[in-house]
Coordinates of C-alpha atoms in Angstrom, one line a residue:
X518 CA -3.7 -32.0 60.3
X519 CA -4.2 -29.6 57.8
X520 CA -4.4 -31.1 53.9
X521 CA -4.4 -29.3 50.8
X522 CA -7.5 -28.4 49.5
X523 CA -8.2 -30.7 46.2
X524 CA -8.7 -29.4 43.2
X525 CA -12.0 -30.7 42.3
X526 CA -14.6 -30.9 44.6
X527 CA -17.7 -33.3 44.1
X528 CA -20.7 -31.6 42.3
X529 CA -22.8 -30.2 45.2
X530 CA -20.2 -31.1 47.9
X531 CA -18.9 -28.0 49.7
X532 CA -15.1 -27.7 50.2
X533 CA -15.8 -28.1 54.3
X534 CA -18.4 -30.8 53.9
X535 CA -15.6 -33.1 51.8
X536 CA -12.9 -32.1 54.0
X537 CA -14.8 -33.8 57.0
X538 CA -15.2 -36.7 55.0
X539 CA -11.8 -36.8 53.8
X540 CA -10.8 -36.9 57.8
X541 CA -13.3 -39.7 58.7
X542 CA -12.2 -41.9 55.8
X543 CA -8.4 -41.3 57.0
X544 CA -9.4 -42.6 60.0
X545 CA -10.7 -45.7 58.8
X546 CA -7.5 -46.6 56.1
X547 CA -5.0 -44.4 57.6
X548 CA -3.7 -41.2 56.1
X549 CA -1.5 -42.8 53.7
X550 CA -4.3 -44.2 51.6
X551 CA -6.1 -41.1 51.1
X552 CA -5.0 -38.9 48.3
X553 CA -6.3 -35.6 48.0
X554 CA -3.7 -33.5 46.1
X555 CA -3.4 -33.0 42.3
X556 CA -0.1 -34.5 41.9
X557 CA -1.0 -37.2 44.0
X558 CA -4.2 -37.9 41.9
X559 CA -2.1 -37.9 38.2
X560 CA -2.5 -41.9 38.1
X561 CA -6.6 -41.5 38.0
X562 CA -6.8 -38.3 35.6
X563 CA -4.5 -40.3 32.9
X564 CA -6.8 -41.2 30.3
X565 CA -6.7 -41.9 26.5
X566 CA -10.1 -40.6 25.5
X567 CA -11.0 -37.8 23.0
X568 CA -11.6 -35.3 25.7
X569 CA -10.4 -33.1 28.1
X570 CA -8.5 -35.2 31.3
X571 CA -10.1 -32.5 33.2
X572 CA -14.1 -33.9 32.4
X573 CA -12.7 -36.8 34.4
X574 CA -11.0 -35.2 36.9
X575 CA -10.9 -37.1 40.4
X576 CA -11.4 -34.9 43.6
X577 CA -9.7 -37.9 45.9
X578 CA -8.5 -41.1 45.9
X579 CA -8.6 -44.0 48.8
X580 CA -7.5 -47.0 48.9
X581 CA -9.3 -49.9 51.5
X582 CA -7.9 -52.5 52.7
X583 CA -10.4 -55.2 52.8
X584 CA -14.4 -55.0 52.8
X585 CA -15.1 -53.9 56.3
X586 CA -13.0 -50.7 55.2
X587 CA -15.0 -50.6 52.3
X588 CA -18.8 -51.1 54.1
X589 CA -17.2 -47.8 56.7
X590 CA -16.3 -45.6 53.6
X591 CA -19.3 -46.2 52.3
X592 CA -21.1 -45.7 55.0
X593 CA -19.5 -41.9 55.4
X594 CA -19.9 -41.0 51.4
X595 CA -23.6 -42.0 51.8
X596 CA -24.4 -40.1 54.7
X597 CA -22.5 -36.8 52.8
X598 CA -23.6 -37.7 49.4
X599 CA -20.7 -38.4 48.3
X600 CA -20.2 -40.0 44.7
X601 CA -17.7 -43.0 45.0
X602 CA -16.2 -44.5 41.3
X603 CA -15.2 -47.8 42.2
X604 CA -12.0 -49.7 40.5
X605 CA -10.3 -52.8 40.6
X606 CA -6.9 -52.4 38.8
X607 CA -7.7 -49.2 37.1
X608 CA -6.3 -50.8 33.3
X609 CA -9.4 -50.9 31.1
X610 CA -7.2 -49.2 28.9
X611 CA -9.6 -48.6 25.8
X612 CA -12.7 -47.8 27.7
X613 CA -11.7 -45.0 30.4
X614 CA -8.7 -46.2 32.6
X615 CA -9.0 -45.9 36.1
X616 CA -10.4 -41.7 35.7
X617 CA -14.3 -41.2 37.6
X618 CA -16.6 -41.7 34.8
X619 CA -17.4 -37.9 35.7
X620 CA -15.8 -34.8 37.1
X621 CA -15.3 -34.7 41.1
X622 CA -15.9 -38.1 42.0
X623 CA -14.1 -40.0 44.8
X624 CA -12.3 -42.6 43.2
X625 CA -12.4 -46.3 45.2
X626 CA -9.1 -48.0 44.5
X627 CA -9.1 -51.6 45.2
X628 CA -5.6 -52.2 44.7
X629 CA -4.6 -53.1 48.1
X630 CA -7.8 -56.0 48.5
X631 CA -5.1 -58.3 46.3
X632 CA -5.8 -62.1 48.1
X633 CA -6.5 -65.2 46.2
X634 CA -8.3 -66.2 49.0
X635 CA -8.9 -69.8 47.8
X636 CA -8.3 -72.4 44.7
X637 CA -9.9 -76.2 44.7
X638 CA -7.4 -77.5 42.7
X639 CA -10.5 -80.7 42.6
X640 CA -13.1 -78.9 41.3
X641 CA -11.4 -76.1 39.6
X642 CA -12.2 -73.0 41.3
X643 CA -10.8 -69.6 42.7
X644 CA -12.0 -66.9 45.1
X645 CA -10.4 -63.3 44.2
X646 CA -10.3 -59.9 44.9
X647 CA -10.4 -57.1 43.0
X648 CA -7.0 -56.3 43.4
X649 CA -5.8 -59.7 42.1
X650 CA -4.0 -59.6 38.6
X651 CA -4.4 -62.5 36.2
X652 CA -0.3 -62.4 36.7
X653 CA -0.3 -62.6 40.1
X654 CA -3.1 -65.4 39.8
X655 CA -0.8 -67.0 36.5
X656 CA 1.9 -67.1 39.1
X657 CA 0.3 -68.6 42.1
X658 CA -1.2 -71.7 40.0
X659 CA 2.8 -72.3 38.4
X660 CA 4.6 -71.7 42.1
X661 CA 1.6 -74.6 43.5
X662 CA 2.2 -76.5 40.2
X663 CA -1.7 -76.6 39.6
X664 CA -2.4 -78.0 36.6
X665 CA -5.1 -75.6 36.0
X666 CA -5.6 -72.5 33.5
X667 CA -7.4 -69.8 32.7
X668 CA -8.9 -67.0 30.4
X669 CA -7.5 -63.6 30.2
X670 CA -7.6 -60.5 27.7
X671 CA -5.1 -59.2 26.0
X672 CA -3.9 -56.1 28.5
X673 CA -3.6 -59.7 30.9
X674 CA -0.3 -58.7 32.9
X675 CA -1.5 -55.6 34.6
X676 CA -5.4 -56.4 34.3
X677 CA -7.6 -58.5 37.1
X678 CA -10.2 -61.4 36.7
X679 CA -13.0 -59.6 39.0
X680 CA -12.6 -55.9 36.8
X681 CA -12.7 -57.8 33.7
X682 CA -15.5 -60.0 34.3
X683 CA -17.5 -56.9 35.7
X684 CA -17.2 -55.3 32.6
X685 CA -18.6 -58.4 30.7
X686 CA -15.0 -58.7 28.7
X687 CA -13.8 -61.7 27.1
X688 CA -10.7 -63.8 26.8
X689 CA -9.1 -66.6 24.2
X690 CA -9.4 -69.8 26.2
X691 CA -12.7 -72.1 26.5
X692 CA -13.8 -70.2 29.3
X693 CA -14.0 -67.1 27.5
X694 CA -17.3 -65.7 28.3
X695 CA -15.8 -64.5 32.0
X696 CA -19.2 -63.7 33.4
X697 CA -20.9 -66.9 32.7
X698 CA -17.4 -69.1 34.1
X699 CA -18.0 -66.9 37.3
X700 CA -19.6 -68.0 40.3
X701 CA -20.6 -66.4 43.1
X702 CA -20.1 -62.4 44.0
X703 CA -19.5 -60.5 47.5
X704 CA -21.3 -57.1 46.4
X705 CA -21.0 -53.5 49.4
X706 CA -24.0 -52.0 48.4
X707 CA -24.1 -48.1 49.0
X708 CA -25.4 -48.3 52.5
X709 CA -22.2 -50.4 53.6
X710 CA -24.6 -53.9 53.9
X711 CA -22.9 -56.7 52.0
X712 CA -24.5 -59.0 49.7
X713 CA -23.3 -62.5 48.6
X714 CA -24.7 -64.0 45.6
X715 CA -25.8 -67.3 44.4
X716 CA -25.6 -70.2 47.1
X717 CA -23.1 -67.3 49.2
X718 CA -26.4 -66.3 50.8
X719 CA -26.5 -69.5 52.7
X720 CA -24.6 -69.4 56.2
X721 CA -22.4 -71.9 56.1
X722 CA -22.8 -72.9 52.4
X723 CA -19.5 -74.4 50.9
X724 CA -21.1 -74.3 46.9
X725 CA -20.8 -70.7 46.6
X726 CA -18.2 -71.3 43.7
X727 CA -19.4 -74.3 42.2
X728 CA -23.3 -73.1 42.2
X729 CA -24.0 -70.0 40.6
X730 CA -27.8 -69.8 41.0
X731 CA -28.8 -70.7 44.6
X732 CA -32.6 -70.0 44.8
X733 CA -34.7 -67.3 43.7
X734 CA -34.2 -64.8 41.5
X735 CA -30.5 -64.9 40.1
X736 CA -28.8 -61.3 41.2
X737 CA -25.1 -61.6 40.0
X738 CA -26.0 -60.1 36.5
X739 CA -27.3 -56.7 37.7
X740 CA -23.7 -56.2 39.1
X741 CA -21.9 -56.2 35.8
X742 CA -21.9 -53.1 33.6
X743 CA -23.8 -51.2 36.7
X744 CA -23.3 -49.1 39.4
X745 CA -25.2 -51.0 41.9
X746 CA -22.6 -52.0 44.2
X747 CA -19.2 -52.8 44.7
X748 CA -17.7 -56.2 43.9
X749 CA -15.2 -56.8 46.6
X750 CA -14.8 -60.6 45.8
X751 CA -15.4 -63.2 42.6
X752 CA -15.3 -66.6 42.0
X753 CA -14.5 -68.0 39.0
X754 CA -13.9 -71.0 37.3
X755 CA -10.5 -72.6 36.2
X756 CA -9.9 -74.5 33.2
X757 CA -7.8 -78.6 33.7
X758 CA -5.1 -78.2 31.6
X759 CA -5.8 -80.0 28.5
X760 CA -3.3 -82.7 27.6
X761 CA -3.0 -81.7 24.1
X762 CA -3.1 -78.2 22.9
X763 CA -3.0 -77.0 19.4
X764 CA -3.2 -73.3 18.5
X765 CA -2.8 -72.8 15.4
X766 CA -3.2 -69.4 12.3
X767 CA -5.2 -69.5 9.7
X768 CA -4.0 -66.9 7.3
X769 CA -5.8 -65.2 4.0
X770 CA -4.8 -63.0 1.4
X771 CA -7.8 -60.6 0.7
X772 CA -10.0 -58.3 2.5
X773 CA -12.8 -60.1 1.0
X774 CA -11.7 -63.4 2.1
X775 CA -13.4 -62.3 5.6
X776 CA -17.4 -63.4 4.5
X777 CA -15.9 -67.3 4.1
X778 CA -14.0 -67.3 6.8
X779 CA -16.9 -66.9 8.7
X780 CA -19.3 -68.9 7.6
X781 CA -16.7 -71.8 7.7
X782 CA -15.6 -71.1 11.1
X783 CA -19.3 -70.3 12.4
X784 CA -20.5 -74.2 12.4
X785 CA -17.4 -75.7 13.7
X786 CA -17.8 -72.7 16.7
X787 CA -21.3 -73.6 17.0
X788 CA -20.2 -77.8 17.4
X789 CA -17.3 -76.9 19.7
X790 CA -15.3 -78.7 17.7
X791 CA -13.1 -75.1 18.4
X792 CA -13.6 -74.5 21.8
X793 CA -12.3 -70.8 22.2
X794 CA -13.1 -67.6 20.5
X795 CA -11.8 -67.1 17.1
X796 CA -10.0 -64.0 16.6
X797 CA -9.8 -62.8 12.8
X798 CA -7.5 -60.1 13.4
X799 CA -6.9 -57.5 9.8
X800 CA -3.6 -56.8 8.6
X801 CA -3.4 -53.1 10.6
X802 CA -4.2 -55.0 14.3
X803 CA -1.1 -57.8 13.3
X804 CA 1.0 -54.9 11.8
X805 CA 2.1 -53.1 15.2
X806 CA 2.1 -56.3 17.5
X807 CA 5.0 -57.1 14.7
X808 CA 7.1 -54.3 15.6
X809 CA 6.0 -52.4 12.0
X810 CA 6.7 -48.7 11.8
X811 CA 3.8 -46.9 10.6
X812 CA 5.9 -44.2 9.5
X813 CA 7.9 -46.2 7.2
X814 CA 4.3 -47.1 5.2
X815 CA 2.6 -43.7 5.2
X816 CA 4.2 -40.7 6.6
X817 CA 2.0 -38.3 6.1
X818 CA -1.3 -37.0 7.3
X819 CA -4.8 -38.6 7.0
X820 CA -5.8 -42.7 6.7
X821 CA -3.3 -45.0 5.3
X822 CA -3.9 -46.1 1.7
X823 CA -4.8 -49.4 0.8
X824 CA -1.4 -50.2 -1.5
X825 CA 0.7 -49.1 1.8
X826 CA -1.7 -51.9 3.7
X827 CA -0.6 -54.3 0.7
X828 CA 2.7 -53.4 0.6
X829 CA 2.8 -54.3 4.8
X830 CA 1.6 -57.2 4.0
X831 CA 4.2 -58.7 1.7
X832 CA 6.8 -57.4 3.6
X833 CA 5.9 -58.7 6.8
X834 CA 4.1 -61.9 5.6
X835 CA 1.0 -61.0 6.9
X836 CA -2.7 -61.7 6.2
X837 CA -5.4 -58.9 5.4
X838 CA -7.2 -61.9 7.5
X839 CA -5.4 -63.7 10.5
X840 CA -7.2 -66.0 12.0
X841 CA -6.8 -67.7 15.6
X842 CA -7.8 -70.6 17.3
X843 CA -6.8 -73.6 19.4
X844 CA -8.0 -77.4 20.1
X845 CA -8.2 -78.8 23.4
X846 CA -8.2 -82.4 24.5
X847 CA -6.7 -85.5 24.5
X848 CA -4.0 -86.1 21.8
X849 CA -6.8 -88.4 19.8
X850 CA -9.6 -86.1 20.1
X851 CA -7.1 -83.0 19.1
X852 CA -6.0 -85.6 15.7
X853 CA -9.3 -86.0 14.5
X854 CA -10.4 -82.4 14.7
X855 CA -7.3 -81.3 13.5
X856 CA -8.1 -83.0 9.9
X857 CA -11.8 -81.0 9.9
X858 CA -9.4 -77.7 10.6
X859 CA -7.1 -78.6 7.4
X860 CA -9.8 -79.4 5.2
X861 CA -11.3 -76.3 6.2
X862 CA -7.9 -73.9 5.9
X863 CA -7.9 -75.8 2.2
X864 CA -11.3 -75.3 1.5
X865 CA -11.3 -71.7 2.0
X866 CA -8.0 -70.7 0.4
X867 CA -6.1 -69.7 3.9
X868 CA -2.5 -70.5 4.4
X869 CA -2.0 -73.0 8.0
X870 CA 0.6 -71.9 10.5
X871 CA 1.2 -73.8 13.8
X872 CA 3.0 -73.7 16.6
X873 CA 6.0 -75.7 15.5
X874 CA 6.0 -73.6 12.0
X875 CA 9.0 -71.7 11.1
X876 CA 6.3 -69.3 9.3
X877 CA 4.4 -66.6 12.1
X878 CA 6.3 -64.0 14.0
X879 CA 5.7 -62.1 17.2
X880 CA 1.9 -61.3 17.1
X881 CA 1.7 -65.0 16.2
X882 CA 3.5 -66.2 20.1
X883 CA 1.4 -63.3 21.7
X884 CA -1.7 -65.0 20.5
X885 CA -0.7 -68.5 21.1
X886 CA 0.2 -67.5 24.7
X887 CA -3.0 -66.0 25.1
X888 CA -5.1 -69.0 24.2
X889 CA -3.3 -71.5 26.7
X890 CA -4.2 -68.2 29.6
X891 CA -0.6 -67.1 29.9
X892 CA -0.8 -63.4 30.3
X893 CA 1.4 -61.1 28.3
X894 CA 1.7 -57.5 27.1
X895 CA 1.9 -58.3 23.4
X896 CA -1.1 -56.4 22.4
X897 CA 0.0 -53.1 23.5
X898 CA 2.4 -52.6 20.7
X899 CA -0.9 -51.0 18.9
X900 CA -0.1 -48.1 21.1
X901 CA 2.9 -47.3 19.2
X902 CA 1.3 -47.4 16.2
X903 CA 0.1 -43.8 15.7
X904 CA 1.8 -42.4 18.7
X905 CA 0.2 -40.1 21.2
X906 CA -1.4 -41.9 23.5
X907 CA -4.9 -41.8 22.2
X908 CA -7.1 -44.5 22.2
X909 CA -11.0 -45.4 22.1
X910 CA -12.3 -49.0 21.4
X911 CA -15.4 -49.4 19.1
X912 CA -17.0 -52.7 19.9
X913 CA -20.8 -53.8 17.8
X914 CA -21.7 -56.7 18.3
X915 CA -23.1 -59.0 15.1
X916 CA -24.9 -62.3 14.0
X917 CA -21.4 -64.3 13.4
X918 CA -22.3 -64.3 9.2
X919 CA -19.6 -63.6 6.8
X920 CA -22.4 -61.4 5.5
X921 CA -22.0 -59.1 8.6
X922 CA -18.5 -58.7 8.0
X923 CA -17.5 -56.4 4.8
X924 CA -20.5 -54.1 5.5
X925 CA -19.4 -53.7 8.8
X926 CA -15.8 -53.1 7.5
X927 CA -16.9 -51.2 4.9
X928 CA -19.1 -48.9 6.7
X929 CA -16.1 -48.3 9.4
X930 CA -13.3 -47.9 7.5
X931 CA -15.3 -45.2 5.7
X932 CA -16.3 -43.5 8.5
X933 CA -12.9 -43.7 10.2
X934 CA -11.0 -42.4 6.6
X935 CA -13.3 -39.5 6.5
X936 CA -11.5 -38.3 9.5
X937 CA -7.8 -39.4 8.4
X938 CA -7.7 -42.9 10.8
X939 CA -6.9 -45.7 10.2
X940 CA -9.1 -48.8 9.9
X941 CA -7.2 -51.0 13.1
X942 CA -9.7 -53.7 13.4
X943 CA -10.6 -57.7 14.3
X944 CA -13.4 -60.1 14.2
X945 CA -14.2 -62.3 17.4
X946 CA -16.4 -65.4 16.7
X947 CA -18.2 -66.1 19.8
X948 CA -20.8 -69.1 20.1
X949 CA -23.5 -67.1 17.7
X950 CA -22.4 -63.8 18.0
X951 CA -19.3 -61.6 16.3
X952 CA -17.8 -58.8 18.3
X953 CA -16.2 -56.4 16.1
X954 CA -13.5 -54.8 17.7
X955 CA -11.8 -51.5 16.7
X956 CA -9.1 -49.7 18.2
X957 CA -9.3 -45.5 16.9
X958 CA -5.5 -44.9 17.3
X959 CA -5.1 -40.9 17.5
X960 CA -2.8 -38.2 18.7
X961 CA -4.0 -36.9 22.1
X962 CA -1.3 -33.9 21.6
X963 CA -2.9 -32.6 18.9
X964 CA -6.0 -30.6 19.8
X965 CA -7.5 -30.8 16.3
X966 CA -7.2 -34.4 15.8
X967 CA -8.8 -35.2 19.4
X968 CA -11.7 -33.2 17.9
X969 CA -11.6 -35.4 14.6
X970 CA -11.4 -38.6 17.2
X971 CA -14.7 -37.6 19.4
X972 CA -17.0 -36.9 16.2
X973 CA -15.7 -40.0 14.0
X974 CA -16.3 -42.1 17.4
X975 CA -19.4 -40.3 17.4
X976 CA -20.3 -41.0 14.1
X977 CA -19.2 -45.0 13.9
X978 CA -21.6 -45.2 17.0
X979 CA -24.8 -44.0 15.3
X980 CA -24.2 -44.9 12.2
X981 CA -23.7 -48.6 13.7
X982 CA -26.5 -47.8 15.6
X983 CA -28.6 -47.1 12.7
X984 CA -27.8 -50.5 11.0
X985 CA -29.0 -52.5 14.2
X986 CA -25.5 -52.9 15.6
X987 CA -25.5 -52.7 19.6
X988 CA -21.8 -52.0 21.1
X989 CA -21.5 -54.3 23.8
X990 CA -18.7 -52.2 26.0
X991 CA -17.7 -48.5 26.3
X992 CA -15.4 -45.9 27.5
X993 CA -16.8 -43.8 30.0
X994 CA -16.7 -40.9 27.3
X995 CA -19.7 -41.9 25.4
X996 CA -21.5 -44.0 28.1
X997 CA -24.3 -41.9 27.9
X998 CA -24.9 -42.1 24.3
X999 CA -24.3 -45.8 23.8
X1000 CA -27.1 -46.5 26.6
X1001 CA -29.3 -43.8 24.7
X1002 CA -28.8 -46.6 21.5
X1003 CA -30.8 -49.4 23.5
X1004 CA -34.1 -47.2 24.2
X1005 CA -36.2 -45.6 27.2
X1006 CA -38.1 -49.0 29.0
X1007 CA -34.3 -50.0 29.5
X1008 CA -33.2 -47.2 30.6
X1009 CA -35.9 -47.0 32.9
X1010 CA -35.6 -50.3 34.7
X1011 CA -31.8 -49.4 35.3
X1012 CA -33.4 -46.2 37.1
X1013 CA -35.6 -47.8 38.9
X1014 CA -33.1 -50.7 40.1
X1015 CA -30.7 -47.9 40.8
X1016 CA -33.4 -45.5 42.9
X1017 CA -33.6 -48.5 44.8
X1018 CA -30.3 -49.9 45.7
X1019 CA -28.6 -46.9 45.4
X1020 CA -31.2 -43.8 46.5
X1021 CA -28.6 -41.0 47.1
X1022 CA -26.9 -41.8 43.7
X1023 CA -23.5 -42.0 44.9
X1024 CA -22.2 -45.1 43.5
X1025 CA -20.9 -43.9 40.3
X1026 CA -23.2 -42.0 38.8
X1027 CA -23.3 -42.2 35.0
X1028 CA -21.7 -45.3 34.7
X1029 CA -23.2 -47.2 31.5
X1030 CA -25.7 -44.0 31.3
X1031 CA -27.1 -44.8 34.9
X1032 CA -28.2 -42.6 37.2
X1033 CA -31.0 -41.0 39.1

């Protein structure tokens, strides 16, 4: 069978050498799941990063089955040196897509493991696959009539539990913090061998989800934010459906209303008196999940002024703070808390919407939806705000103190201005920590202005950086220089973990800044 040559080879992988391997991997998922031509490969060279789609450039793409496909491809790209970039659904949108983290390697597409291969409805559990959506999981629990939920991002249609919890992201329910509600990894490490984590080890062992440590050392963390192995199943944990829920929007009128918000919300976080994450989303994150037209605001060139962001906001009824939470419980339980959460709404001079208010428009359901785990697309609208198709996400990570907040926003949205983008931001009140989330919305069409996008990302970095401010995710674009942030003993652990799992460096290299 003669293939077309690809057009990127793998770096020191001659065009006969990955040609056998191409053949031997066919052999193993049949034809049809091996891509090797550009047209073919457009899905995994689609990215929305400030750089050239051709830095990221895939030479193939195959798609296993199930893990015993996966421990045979591996096997072949480890005997050829073959670098292998792993994905799961391929939709980490704001951090790299589903593009090789570099030039030339063969991406892994898990798409077609998509099982739930078990939920215990009893103790609340699943076992997934990478391929599995949080739809498709969504779905499954409402066709069984489970009475069980749980936590998703926002990109939640299109995006899987195992990817996301890889990646350490987060979601809006109780069970949040996806990595510590997981329990219990199947990991192919780059020789084919499989590992399973936690009580998995155990032949036989039926605790695998319900017991995340087994014995010894605990291994399930060095397999997030890595390229140590590849996760081909996850277990997780599911949240009972909580007989009352009340979500409810907190809104404010002032930029500087953001330092009391905190320190209000921090202690009730803290007490669990609010269960979930609190989002405090800015008026330029609410403005395009509400269908708001940019254009009609601030037509031309360079970062939109602060009386256009007023103006928005009266139009629109919007906050310059919008702030989300739920309660979960018992109707009782829900009541009592409820009175702590309008006292506090009071106290702090916000404005309270709730679910059965006339007042809150479409960003408001998307939010609402999101905290009860039902997955939706509604945070996607910030795409259209700029137009393009450019996007980067900016992530520090804080103390949650309101005294974090304005010099954080300060020292962003002057960065960000100083290149002519806007200042698209929120707040997200963990337990003790604040992630800072901003979106840099760009033009990808415009040559100049994806210049403008890689130096101001570059800049927020360090200058974050430089202030003690640690971003907790990344897009493959500046993986290198956000590991550089955390110092060399790191950095040299990760080598020496990677030397020793993975000592031909195939499995991803450069992902997170690791590699031999």
């Amino acid at each position: 069978m003669n293939t077309p040559q690809p057009n990127v080879l793998p770096k020191g992988v001659s065009a006969s050498d990955f040609e056998l391997a191409l053949t031997e991997i066919r052999a193993i998922v049949g034809a049809d799941h091996v891509l090797a031509e550009g047209t073919a490969l457009a899905p995994y060279n689609k990215i929305m990063m400030a750089v050239p789609d051709e830095q990221h450039a895939p030479s193939a793409a195959v798609m296993p089955a199930n893990v015993e496909q996966v421990q045979a491809i591996m096997r072949v790209l480890n005997q050829r040196r073959i670098p292998v970039y792993p994905i799961s659904t391929g939709k980490n949108l704001g951090y790299g897509s589903a593009a090789p983290v570099e030039r030339g390697q063969l991406v892994m597409d898990l798409r077609r493991m998509n099982r739930i291969l078990d939920v215990d409805a009893e103790l609340c559990t699943a076992l997934v696959e990478p391929g599995v959506t949080y739809q498709q999981l969504y779905d499954y629990l409402q066709e069984k009539k489970l009475p069980l939920w749980f936590s998703c991002p926002a990109p939640s249609v299109i995006a899987g539990p195992l990817g996301n919890m890889v990646d350490r992201g987060v979601g809006y329910t109780p069970y949040g913090e996806h990595f510590l509600f997981s329990s219990g990894m199947e990991v192919v490490l780059a020789d084919g061998e499989v590992l399973r984590t936690g009580m998995g080890s155990m032949p036989g062992s039926n605790t695998w989800q319900v017991f995340k440590w087994g014995y010894g050392p605990t291994l399930d963390g060095i397999f997030t934010q890595s390229n140590y192995g590849i996760v081909t199943k996850m277990g997780m944990w599911l949240m009972p459906a909580p007989p009352d829920y009340r979500p409810f929007l907190i809104q404010y009128p002032e930029d500087t209303d953001i330092t009391k918000i905190v320190d209000a919300l921090r202690p009730l976080r803290i007490a669990m008196v609010i269960p979930n994450a609190v989002v405090i989303a800015h008026t330029l994150w609410e403005a395009p999940c509400s269908k708001v037209n940019r254009a009609d605001y601030h037509p031309g060139p360079g970062a939109i002024s602060d009386e256009a962001v007023q103006k928005i906001r009266k139009d629109h009824n919007l906050g310059a703070w919008n702030v989300y939470a739920a309660l979960y419980g018992t109707p009782e339980t829900n009541a009592a808390n409820w009175k702590i959460i309008e006292a506090v709404a009071a106290a702090t001079g916000g404005t309270l919407i709730t679910e059965s208010a006339d007042q809150g428009g479409r960003a408001t359901q998307y939010r609402f939806d999101l905290m009860k785990g039902k997955p939706n697309l509604g945070e996607f609208d910030l795409y259209n705000w700029r137009g393009g198709g450019g996007s980067m996400w900016f992530a520090p990570v804080s103390q949650a103190k309101g005294s974090e907040t304005l010099k954080q926003m300060q020292l962003a949205k002057g960065i960000l201005a100083k290149y002519g983008f806007d200042y698209v931001g929120e707040f997200i009140v963990g337990w003790r920590d604040m992630h800072h989330v901003i979106d840099l919305l760009y033009d990808r069409s415009d040559a100049e202005e994806m210049k403008k996008a890689y130096a101001c990302f570059d800049e927020l970095l360090q200058a974050f950086a430089r202030e003690g401010y640690g971003v907790y995710r990344a897009s493959t674009a500046f993986a290198e220089k956000v590991a550089a942030t955390y110092g060399p003993v790191k950095r040299d652990v990760e080598r020496r973990l990677k030397r020793a799992l993975d000592p031909n460096n195939i499995i991803a290299p450069g992902r997170c800044g690791i590699s031999l």
